[in-house]
Amino acid sequence: MSPSLPRVLTDELLDREFMAQVEPDWRKLLSCLQCGTCSASCPTAELMDYSPRQLWELIRLGLRDEVMNSRTFWLCTQCYACTARCPRGIMTNETMRRLREWAVANGYSVPQSLLMMRQAVNYNHNILNEDNKTRLIWSEGIEMPPERVQEPADILLFTGCVSALYPMAYSIPQSLVQIFEQAHVGYSLLGSEEWCCGYPLYSAGMKDEMVKLAQHNVERVRAAGPKILVTTCSSCYYTWHHLYPEILGETLGFEVLHASELLSRMIQEGTIRLTETPWRVTYHDPCDLGRKSGLFDPPREIIRSIPGMHLEEMPRSRENAMCCGGGGDVAMTEPEAVEHVSVERLQEALSTNPEAIISSCQQCKRTLLQAARKTRTRIRVLDVCELVWQVMEK
Ligand code: SF4
Ligand code: SF4
Ligand code: SF4
């Protein structure tokens, strides 16, 4: 911290308006012990100009411009590790996100890539600015009856932008629909009527602009009338399960499941049968699915139910899992930071000597695969849907 900055917290220095914006229970920020647990937990802290701990102190000292001109909060991957460990219960990841909201609302500098993403989502309803009519491009090359689109069925698959539009992730929804076809399970899709869930806007500090996306998606799903909405994306899951009911102020009227929950259920019921596969694998917990949603077990149940498969946990797993770097829109704003984090996570995964790294999120798969390419590492990175499709009795 600069030596010219005031160091003693007095009542006059308190910037209550600013503190209330970044932490609704702003008195909690005053209780910060400056213990540094948040900074020590943070995957990108060493790249920040102020560590999370230092940023809270600047906020308490009322140094608004110093805070807002920092790049610290743009480097937050929203991994929730700091919040989960803060001894004072301060929602530190939420404070980072609210600082972005303040930047957007008050004319501070916002990364150009986020402004372009906002335009793409608002105009074309997906993060890649593609014509949303191409949203089923991932399904080309597999046999999927066309009547699956917008037809009533008990299960509706919400594909998500990454799986729908990034070729590296196409095989995740392809695997899931092939599992459904093979197991004679009815399902439907929204096709071009599926819009981005809005999570990238939420992360970027543009929560208000997410409302119309939530309204559109929920209305279309209700019209299709499924009992279950399933998603392979852990961020889409977090959005549908936690954010939509909060934003819309109502229950959705159908169950929201992550694909790992549904597949685990189908395996237990005997709808899916698995073949002997003597692999040694490790599992990477996506932050939105694990630490933020508490779904640690379903993917592990799937892996353990495969005859002959051995799961070797990483030193940091479950609640303590390290982020892969792929969240919080950081891949759009600071790709070199994502690379830095993902290479560290990849090395940790490789320390377990796996034949494959399994995860439950298309963004984690992309991020870890990019780290493998960067380090010229030959390793399979598979989503649980791809794993189940590969080892399913056909
Ligand atoms: S972990 Fe909590 S109490 Fe400790 S420095 Fe961070 S915000 Fe403050
Ligand atoms: S949410 Fe994760 S990336 Fe963001 S400040 Fe906390 S530990 Fe760091
Ligand atoms: S959270 Fe889901 S729908 Fe939203 S951008 Fe990511 S993959 Fe797309």
GROMACS .gro file of C-alpha atoms and ligand atoms in nm:
model
  418
    1MET     CA    1   0.000   0.000   0.000
    2SER     CA    2   0.129   0.349  -0.080
    3PRO     CA    3   0.285   0.524   0.227
    4SER     CA    4   0.076   0.836   0.153
    5LEU     CA    5  -0.250   0.652   0.219
    6PRO     CA    6  -0.422   0.710   0.555
    7ARG     CA    7  -0.372   0.413   0.785
    8VAL     CA    8  -0.602   0.474   1.079
    9LEU     CA    9  -0.971   0.394   1.042
   10THR     CA   10  -1.188   0.671   1.185
   11ASP     CA   11  -1.564   0.724   1.166
   12GLU     CA   12  -1.519   1.015   0.921
   13LEU     CA   13  -1.330   0.792   0.681
   14LEU     CA   14  -1.610   0.537   0.657
   15ASP     CA   15  -1.769   0.546   0.310
   16ARG     CA   16  -2.100   0.387   0.407
   17GLU     CA   17  -2.263   0.428   0.064
   18PHE     CA   18  -1.981   0.244  -0.106
   19MET     CA   19  -1.955  -0.024   0.161
   20ALA     CA   20  -2.330  -0.090   0.150
   21GLN     CA   21  -2.308  -0.139  -0.226
   22VAL     CA   22  -2.027  -0.390  -0.212
   23GLU     CA   23  -2.149  -0.576   0.099
   24PRO     CA   24  -2.518  -0.530   0.192
   25ASP     CA   25  -2.430  -0.627   0.549
   26TRP     CA   26  -2.154  -0.365   0.541
   27ARG     CA   27  -2.075  -0.382   0.912
   28LYS     CA   28  -1.931  -0.724   0.841
   29LEU     CA   29  -1.652  -0.560   0.644
   30LEU     CA   30  -1.562  -0.369   0.959
   31SER     CA   31  -1.519  -0.701   1.136
   32CYS     CA   32  -1.250  -0.817   0.891
   33LEU     CA   33  -0.956  -0.948   1.095
   34GLN     CA   34  -0.704  -0.881   0.816
   35CYS     CA   35  -0.599  -1.242   0.868
   36GLY     CA   36  -0.527  -1.291   0.496
   37THR     CA   37  -0.709  -1.625   0.468
   38CYS     CA   38  -0.894  -1.490   0.164
   39SER     CA   39  -0.570  -1.389  -0.009
   40ALA     CA   40  -0.404  -1.722   0.073
   41SER     CA   41  -0.706  -1.906  -0.074
   42CYS     CA   42  -0.722  -1.699  -0.390
   43PRO     CA   43  -0.594  -1.860  -0.713
   44THR     CA   44  -0.522  -1.524  -0.878
   45ALA     CA   45  -0.403  -1.321  -0.576
   46GLU     CA   46  -0.043  -1.307  -0.691
   47LEU     CA   47  -0.152  -1.142  -1.017
   48MET     CA   48  -0.365  -0.876  -0.844
   49ASP     CA   49  -0.234  -0.526  -0.770
   50TYR     CA   50  -0.401  -0.546  -0.426
   51SER     CA   51  -0.468  -0.881  -0.263
   52PRO     CA   52  -0.829  -0.942  -0.147
   53ARG     CA   53  -0.724  -0.865   0.214
   54GLN     CA   54  -0.566  -0.535   0.109
   55LEU     CA   55  -0.871  -0.444  -0.098
   56TRP     CA   56  -1.105  -0.482   0.201
   57GLU     CA   57  -0.880  -0.247   0.398
   58LEU     CA   58  -0.889   0.013   0.120
   59ILE     CA   59  -1.269  -0.013   0.116
   60ARG     CA   60  -1.282   0.036   0.493
   61LEU     CA   61  -1.055   0.339   0.464
   62GLY     CA   62  -1.294   0.495   0.213
   63LEU     CA   63  -1.039   0.498  -0.069
   64ARG     CA   64  -1.302   0.453  -0.337
   65ASP     CA   65  -1.098   0.551  -0.643
   66GLU     CA   66  -0.800   0.347  -0.530
   67VAL     CA   67  -1.030   0.045  -0.513
   68MET     CA   68  -1.216   0.111  -0.836
   69ASN     CA   69  -0.902   0.169  -1.040
   70SER     CA   70  -0.755  -0.159  -0.920
   71ARG     CA   71  -0.769  -0.464  -1.148
   72THR     CA   72  -0.810  -0.696  -0.849
   73PHE     CA   73  -1.184  -0.754  -0.882
   74TRP     CA   74  -1.162  -0.813  -1.259
   75LEU     CA   75  -0.922  -1.100  -1.182
   76CYS     CA   76  -1.167  -1.276  -0.949
   77THR     CA   77  -1.275  -1.613  -1.092
   78GLN     CA   78  -1.572  -1.623  -0.852
   79CYS     CA   79  -1.440  -1.951  -0.713
   80TYR     CA   80  -1.585  -1.894  -0.363
   81ALA     CA   81  -1.275  -2.029  -0.186
   82CYS     CA   82  -1.230  -1.705   0.010
   83THR     CA   83  -1.594  -1.692   0.118
   84ALA     CA   84  -1.596  -2.055   0.225
   85ARG     CA   85  -1.295  -1.996   0.453
   86CYS     CA   86  -1.342  -1.642   0.587
   87PRO     CA   87  -1.363  -1.670   0.969
   88ARG     CA   88  -1.591  -1.362   0.977
   89GLY     CA   89  -1.839  -1.498   0.722
   90ILE     CA   90  -1.774  -1.209   0.481
   91MET     CA   91  -1.910  -1.283   0.132
   92THR     CA   92  -1.583  -1.186  -0.028
   93ASN     CA   93  -1.654  -1.331  -0.373
   94GLU     CA   94  -1.984  -1.142  -0.381
   95THR     CA   95  -1.803  -0.823  -0.283
   96MET     CA   96  -1.574  -0.870  -0.585
   97ARG     CA   97  -1.877  -0.915  -0.812
   98ARG     CA   98  -2.048  -0.609  -0.665
   99LEU     CA   99  -1.739  -0.401  -0.728
  100ARG     CA  100  -1.787  -0.488  -1.095
  101GLU     CA  101  -2.150  -0.375  -1.065
  102TRP     CA  102  -2.034  -0.047  -0.917
  103ALA     CA  103  -1.780  -0.003  -1.199
  104VAL     CA  104  -2.047  -0.066  -1.465
  105ALA     CA  105  -2.302   0.165  -1.299
  106ASN     CA  106  -2.066   0.453  -1.223
  107GLY     CA  107  -1.862   0.493  -1.538
  108TYR     CA  108  -1.538   0.332  -1.423
  109SER     CA  109  -1.333   0.146  -1.679
  110VAL     CA  110  -1.489  -0.187  -1.780
  111PRO     CA  111  -1.290  -0.437  -1.991
  112GLN     CA  112  -1.380  -0.405  -2.359
  113SER     CA  113  -1.425  -0.782  -2.391
  114LEU     CA  114  -1.706  -0.771  -2.134
  115LEU     CA  115  -1.880  -0.488  -2.317
  116MET     CA  116  -1.860  -0.694  -2.637
  117MET     CA  117  -1.994  -1.001  -2.457
  118ARG     CA  118  -2.284  -0.791  -2.325
  119GLN     CA  119  -2.365  -0.677  -2.678
  120ALA     CA  120  -2.346  -1.035  -2.810
  121VAL     CA  121  -2.574  -1.175  -2.542
  122ASN     CA  122  -2.826  -0.893  -2.571
  123TYR     CA  123  -2.831  -0.900  -2.951
  124ASN     CA  124  -2.777  -1.265  -3.048
  125HIS     CA  125  -2.850  -1.431  -2.712
  126ASN     CA  126  -2.520  -1.615  -2.691
  127ILE     CA  127  -2.170  -1.524  -2.578
  128LEU     CA  128  -2.006  -1.586  -2.917
  129ASN     CA  129  -2.223  -1.340  -3.112
  130GLU     CA  130  -2.322  -1.622  -3.348
  131ASP     CA  131  -2.662  -1.636  -3.514
  132ASN     CA  132  -2.857  -1.824  -3.244
  133LYS     CA  133  -3.024  -2.030  -3.519
  134THR     CA  134  -2.697  -2.227  -3.525
  135ARG     CA  135  -2.743  -2.329  -3.162
  136LEU     CA  136  -2.797  -2.694  -3.256
  137ILE     CA  137  -2.476  -2.715  -3.459
  138TRP     CA  138  -2.326  -2.942  -3.191
  139SER     CA  139  -2.583  -3.212  -3.278
  140GLU     CA  140  -2.469  -3.248  -3.639
  141GLY     CA  141  -2.291  -3.577  -3.685
  142ILE     CA  142  -2.498  -3.772  -3.435
  143GLU     CA  143  -2.833  -3.934  -3.490
  144MET     CA  144  -3.085  -3.721  -3.309
  145PRO     CA  145  -3.445  -3.724  -3.431
  146PRO     CA  146  -3.552  -3.367  -3.523
  147GLU     CA  147  -3.875  -3.403  -3.324
  148ARG     CA  148  -3.664  -3.372  -3.008
  149VAL     CA  149  -3.671  -2.994  -3.047
  150GLN     CA  150  -3.945  -2.813  -2.856
  151GLU     CA  151  -4.155  -3.126  -2.815
  152PRO     CA  152  -4.301  -3.224  -2.477
  153ALA     CA  153  -4.090  -3.470  -2.278
  154ASP     CA  154  -4.020  -3.535  -1.912
  155ILE     CA  155  -3.659  -3.416  -1.944
  156LEU     CA  156  -3.543  -3.098  -2.114
  157LEU     CA  157  -3.171  -3.051  -2.184
  158PHE     CA  158  -3.049  -2.691  -2.150
  159THR     CA  159  -2.728  -2.707  -2.354
  160GLY     CA  160  -2.560  -2.377  -2.261
  161CYS     CA  161  -2.351  -2.153  -2.487
  162VAL     CA  162  -2.018  -2.327  -2.435
  163SER     CA  163  -2.139  -2.677  -2.529
  164ALA     CA  164  -2.361  -2.543  -2.805
  165LEU     CA  165  -2.103  -2.326  -2.977
  166TYR     CA  166  -1.744  -2.426  -2.885
  167PRO     CA  167  -1.637  -2.732  -3.091
  168MET     CA  168  -1.409  -2.848  -2.808
  169ALA     CA  169  -1.719  -2.908  -2.594
  170TYR     CA  170  -1.967  -3.043  -2.854
  171SER     CA  171  -1.908  -3.400  -2.745
  172ILE     CA  172  -2.055  -3.331  -2.399
  173PRO     CA  173  -2.419  -3.276  -2.508
  174GLN     CA  174  -2.363  -3.526  -2.790
  175SER     CA  175  -2.274  -3.787  -2.527
  176LEU     CA  176  -2.573  -3.705  -2.309
  177VAL     CA  177  -2.831  -3.726  -2.587
  178GLN     CA  178  -2.676  -4.050  -2.713
  179ILE     CA  179  -2.707  -4.191  -2.360
  180PHE     CA  180  -3.074  -4.087  -2.359
  181GLU     CA  181  -3.135  -4.242  -2.703
  182GLN     CA  182  -2.958  -4.565  -2.606
  183ALA     CA  183  -3.148  -4.588  -2.277
  184HIS     CA  184  -3.483  -4.499  -2.446
  185VAL     CA  185  -3.527  -4.194  -2.225
  186GLY     CA  186  -3.744  -3.918  -2.374
  187TYR     CA  187  -3.595  -3.568  -2.380
  188SER     CA  188  -3.637  -3.237  -2.558
  189LEU     CA  189  -3.431  -2.929  -2.642
  190LEU     CA  190  -3.518  -2.564  -2.696
  191GLY     CA  191  -3.301  -2.528  -3.008
  192SER     CA  192  -3.267  -2.165  -3.116
  193GLU     CA  193  -3.519  -2.066  -2.848
  194GLU     CA  194  -3.254  -2.145  -2.587
  195TRP     CA  195  -3.085  -1.818  -2.489
  196CYS     CA  196  -2.771  -1.774  -2.285
  197CYS     CA  197  -2.860  -1.826  -1.920
  198GLY     CA  198  -2.710  -1.484  -1.842
  199TYR     CA  199  -2.445  -1.598  -1.597
  200PRO     CA  200  -2.163  -1.421  -1.785
  201LEU     CA  201  -2.358  -1.094  -1.746
  202TYR     CA  202  -2.413  -1.167  -1.378
  203SER     CA  203  -2.041  -1.229  -1.327
  204ALA     CA  204  -1.956  -0.914  -1.523
  205GLY     CA  205  -2.159  -0.694  -1.285
  206MET     CA  206  -2.455  -0.665  -1.524
  207LYS     CA  207  -2.711  -0.858  -1.322
  208ASP     CA  208  -3.007  -0.637  -1.424
  209GLU     CA  209  -2.959  -0.731  -1.789
  210MET     CA  210  -2.995  -1.096  -1.700
  211VAL     CA  211  -3.363  -1.063  -1.608
  212LYS     CA  212  -3.502  -1.076  -1.961
  213LEU     CA  213  -3.290  -1.383  -2.037
  214ALA     CA  214  -3.423  -1.554  -1.724
  215GLN     CA  215  -3.781  -1.464  -1.815
  216HIS     CA  216  -3.744  -1.588  -2.172
  217ASN     CA  217  -3.576  -1.918  -2.080
  218VAL     CA  218  -3.815  -1.998  -1.796
  219GLU     CA  219  -4.119  -1.916  -2.009
  220ARG     CA  220  -3.998  -2.143  -2.293
  221VAL     CA  221  -3.917  -2.430  -2.060
  222ARG     CA  222  -4.255  -2.402  -1.885
  223ALA     CA  223  -4.425  -2.411  -2.226
  224ALA     CA  224  -4.244  -2.738  -2.303
  225GLY     CA  225  -4.366  -2.874  -1.968
  226PRO     CA  226  -4.080  -3.099  -1.852
  227LYS     CA  227  -4.058  -3.244  -1.503
  228ILE     CA  228  -3.679  -3.208  -1.506
  229LEU     CA  229  -3.447  -2.950  -1.658
  230VAL     CA  230  -3.097  -3.093  -1.692
  231THR     CA  231  -2.778  -2.911  -1.777
  232THR     CA  232  -2.422  -3.031  -1.833
  233CYS     CA  233  -2.276  -2.687  -1.750
  234SER     CA  234  -2.206  -2.627  -1.382
  235SER     CA  235  -2.252  -2.250  -1.427
  236CYS     CA  236  -2.586  -2.298  -1.604
  237TYR     CA  237  -2.682  -2.530  -1.318
  238TYR     CA  238  -2.590  -2.266  -1.061
  239THR     CA  239  -2.788  -2.007  -1.257
  240TRP     CA  240  -3.103  -2.219  -1.297
  241HIS     CA  241  -3.091  -2.366  -0.950
  242HIS     CA  242  -2.993  -2.064  -0.740
  243LEU     CA  243  -3.015  -1.739  -0.939
  244TYR     CA  244  -3.333  -1.770  -1.147
  245PRO     CA  245  -3.567  -1.834  -0.851
  246GLU     CA  246  -3.401  -1.543  -0.668
  247ILE     CA  247  -3.413  -1.305  -0.965
  248LEU     CA  248  -3.770  -1.393  -1.064
  249GLY     CA  249  -3.892  -1.421  -0.704
  250GLU     CA  250  -4.077  -1.746  -0.770
  251THR     CA  251  -4.022  -2.121  -0.786
  252LEU     CA  252  -3.970  -2.258  -1.134
  253GLY     CA  253  -4.221  -2.546  -1.121
  254PHE     CA  254  -3.979  -2.816  -1.239
  255GLU     CA  255  -3.674  -2.987  -1.094
  256VAL     CA  256  -3.331  -2.857  -1.197
  257LEU     CA  257  -3.062  -3.124  -1.208
  258HIS     CA  258  -2.702  -3.129  -1.312
  259ALA     CA  259  -2.627  -3.409  -1.561
  260SER     CA  260  -2.412  -3.584  -1.300
  261GLU     CA  261  -2.712  -3.611  -1.066
  262LEU     CA  262  -2.937  -3.748  -1.339
  263LEU     CA  263  -2.679  -3.997  -1.465
  264SER     CA  264  -2.600  -4.116  -1.112
  265ARG     CA  265  -2.973  -4.169  -1.058
  266MET     CA  266  -3.009  -4.359  -1.388
  267ILE     CA  267  -2.713  -4.584  -1.299
  268GLN     CA  268  -2.860  -4.661  -0.956
  269GLU     CA  269  -3.199  -4.742  -1.112
  270GLY     CA  270  -3.033  -4.973  -1.365
  271THR     CA  271  -3.136  -4.766  -1.670
  272ILE     CA  272  -2.767  -4.738  -1.759
  273ARG     CA  273  -2.530  -5.035  -1.734
  274LEU     CA  274  -2.156  -4.986  -1.735
  275THR     CA  275  -1.876  -5.203  -1.868
  276GLU     CA  276  -1.546  -5.298  -1.701
  277THR     CA  277  -1.299  -5.010  -1.749
  278PRO     CA  278  -0.976  -5.049  -1.548
  279TRP     CA  279  -0.863  -4.686  -1.555
  280ARG     CA  280  -0.703  -4.478  -1.283
  281VAL     CA  281  -0.867  -4.134  -1.291
  282THR     CA  282  -0.882  -3.818  -1.086
  283TYR     CA  283  -1.173  -3.576  -1.051
  284HIS     CA  284  -1.172  -3.197  -1.069
  285ASP     CA  285  -1.459  -3.027  -0.877
  286PRO     CA  286  -1.604  -2.731  -1.073
  287CYS     CA  287  -1.649  -2.438  -0.831
  288ASP     CA  288  -2.010  -2.366  -0.935
  289LEU     CA  289  -2.110  -2.730  -0.887
  290GLY     CA  290  -1.900  -2.823  -0.583
  291ARG     CA  291  -1.818  -2.543  -0.341
  292LYS     CA  292  -2.107  -2.321  -0.455
  293SER     CA  293  -2.379  -2.587  -0.491
  294GLY     CA  294  -2.262  -2.869  -0.264
  295LEU     CA  295  -2.268  -3.132  -0.542
  296PHE     CA  296  -1.949  -3.323  -0.465
  297ASP     CA  297  -2.086  -3.676  -0.461
  298PRO     CA  298  -2.289  -3.747  -0.779
  299PRO     CA  299  -1.986  -3.736  -1.016
  300ARG     CA  300  -1.786  -3.950  -0.771
  301GLU     CA  301  -2.075  -4.199  -0.745
  302ILE     CA  302  -2.067  -4.233  -1.124
  303ILE     CA  303  -1.691  -4.293  -1.131
  304ARG     CA  304  -1.707  -4.544  -0.844
  305SER     CA  305  -1.991  -4.735  -1.009
  306ILE     CA  306  -1.777  -4.814  -1.315
  307PRO     CA  307  -1.635  -5.165  -1.267
  308GLY     CA  308  -1.255  -5.157  -1.242
  309MET     CA  309  -1.220  -4.778  -1.231
  310HIS     CA  310  -1.003  -4.630  -0.956
  311LEU     CA  311  -1.056  -4.272  -0.837
  312GLU     CA  312  -0.746  -4.105  -0.695
  313GLU     CA  313  -0.831  -3.774  -0.527
  314MET     CA  314  -0.611  -3.470  -0.575
  315PRO     CA  315  -0.446  -3.314  -0.266
  316ARG     CA  316  -0.705  -3.033  -0.292
  317SER     CA  317  -1.052  -3.173  -0.361
  318ARG     CA  318  -1.417  -3.127  -0.269
  319GLU     CA  319  -1.457  -2.807  -0.053
  320ASN     CA  320  -1.084  -2.743  -0.083
  321ALA     CA  321  -1.061  -2.795  -0.459
  322MET     CA  322  -0.855  -2.542  -0.649
  323CYS     CA  323  -1.033  -2.345  -0.919
  324CYS     CA  324  -0.922  -2.425  -1.278
  325GLY     CA  325  -0.930  -2.052  -1.357
  326GLY     CA  326  -1.219  -2.076  -1.603
  327GLY     CA  327  -1.482  -1.879  -1.408
  328GLY     CA  328  -1.575  -1.517  -1.344
  329ASP     CA  329  -1.536  -1.412  -1.711
  330VAL     CA  330  -1.159  -1.396  -1.650
  331ALA     CA  331  -1.101  -1.600  -1.968
  332MET     CA  332  -1.248  -1.303  -2.157
  333THR     CA  333  -1.056  -1.031  -1.975
  334GLU     CA  334  -0.726  -1.183  -1.861
  335PRO     CA  335  -0.658  -1.507  -2.054
  336GLU     CA  336  -0.296  -1.521  -1.934
  337ALA     CA  337  -0.422  -1.531  -1.574
  338VAL     CA  338  -0.643  -1.829  -1.659
  339GLU     CA  339  -0.345  -2.003  -1.814
  340HIS     CA  340  -0.139  -1.941  -1.501
  341VAL     CA  341  -0.406  -2.094  -1.275
  342SER     CA  342  -0.504  -2.382  -1.504
  343VAL     CA  343  -0.145  -2.500  -1.548
  344GLU     CA  344  -0.109  -2.520  -1.168
  345ARG     CA  345  -0.433  -2.717  -1.140
  346LEU     CA  346  -0.329  -2.947  -1.425
  347GLN     CA  347   0.002  -3.021  -1.249
  348GLU     CA  348  -0.188  -3.109  -0.934
  349ALA     CA  349  -0.413  -3.345  -1.131
  350LEU     CA  350  -0.112  -3.506  -1.298
  351SER     CA  351   0.049  -3.568  -0.957
  352THR     CA  352  -0.209  -3.846  -0.909
  353ASN     CA  353  -0.080  -4.029  -1.222
  354PRO     CA  354  -0.421  -4.047  -1.390
  355GLU     CA  355  -0.508  -4.196  -1.727
  356ALA     CA  356  -0.786  -3.937  -1.748
  357ILE     CA  357  -0.898  -3.623  -1.565
  358ILE     CA  358  -1.274  -3.621  -1.516
  359SER     CA  359  -1.483  -3.310  -1.454
  360SER     CA  360  -1.847  -3.202  -1.475
  361CYS     CA  361  -1.834  -2.875  -1.661
  362GLN     CA  362  -1.770  -2.778  -2.020
  363GLN     CA  363  -1.572  -2.470  -1.915
  364CYS     CA  364  -1.345  -2.675  -1.685
  365LYS     CA  365  -1.285  -2.919  -1.970
  366ARG     CA  366  -1.190  -2.635  -2.207
  367THR     CA  367  -0.964  -2.472  -1.950
  368LEU     CA  368  -0.780  -2.791  -1.849
  369LEU     CA  369  -0.742  -2.901  -2.212
  370GLN     CA  370  -0.592  -2.564  -2.300
  371ALA     CA  371  -0.346  -2.604  -2.011
  372ALA     CA  372  -0.255  -2.949  -2.142
  373ARG     CA  373  -0.193  -2.805  -2.489
  374LYS     CA  374   0.013  -2.522  -2.349
  375THR     CA  375   0.235  -2.761  -2.154
  376ARG     CA  376   0.237  -3.024  -2.433
  377THR     CA  377   0.089  -3.279  -2.196
  378ARG     CA  378  -0.085  -3.586  -2.334
  379ILE     CA  379  -0.380  -3.650  -2.106
  380ARG     CA  380  -0.748  -3.723  -2.159
  381VAL     CA  381  -0.983  -3.465  -2.006
  382LEU     CA  382  -1.339  -3.597  -2.001
  383ASP     CA  383  -1.670  -3.469  -1.877
  384VAL     CA  384  -1.876  -3.723  -1.678
  385CYS     CA  385  -2.125  -3.738  -1.969
  386GLU     CA  386  -1.847  -3.835  -2.209
  387LEU     CA  387  -1.714  -4.088  -1.958
  388VAL     CA  388  -2.053  -4.255  -1.914
  389TRP     CA  389  -2.117  -4.267  -2.289
  390GLN     CA  390  -1.774  -4.426  -2.346
  391VAL     CA  391  -1.820  -4.701  -2.087
  392MET     CA  392  -2.195  -4.761  -2.124
  393GLU     CA  393  -2.314  -5.104  -2.236
  394LYS     CA  394  -2.439  -5.054  -2.592
  395SF4     S1  395  -1.051  -1.405   0.536
  395SF4    FE1  396  -1.219  -1.271   0.605
  395SF4     S2  397  -1.145  -1.187   0.800
  395SF4    FE2  398  -0.964  -1.272   0.696
  395SF4     S3  399  -0.877  -1.098   0.580
  395SF4    FE3  400  -1.015  -1.204   0.442
  395SF4     S4  401  -1.212  -1.098   0.462
  395SF4    FE4  402  -1.086  -1.041   0.641
  396SF4     S1  403  -1.377  -1.580  -0.524
  396SF4    FE1  404  -1.186  -1.694  -0.564
  396SF4     S2  405  -1.080  -1.571  -0.721
  396SF4    FE2  406  -1.238  -1.438  -0.626
  396SF4     S3  407  -1.129  -1.329  -0.462
  396SF4    FE3  408  -1.224  -1.512  -0.372
  396SF4     S4  409  -1.061  -1.669  -0.379
  396SF4    FE4  410  -1.001  -1.503  -0.520
  397SF4     S1  411  -2.329  -2.014  -1.811
  397SF4    FE1  412  -2.418  -2.162  -1.952
  397SF4     S2  413  -2.556  -2.053  -2.098
  397SF4    FE2  414  -2.437  -1.909  -1.983
  397SF4     S3  415  -2.262  -1.859  -2.110
  397SF4    FE3  416  -2.192  -2.024  -1.977
  397SF4     S4  417  -2.248  -2.205  -2.083
  397SF4    FE4  418  -2.360  -2.032  -2.178
   0.00000   0.00000   0.00000
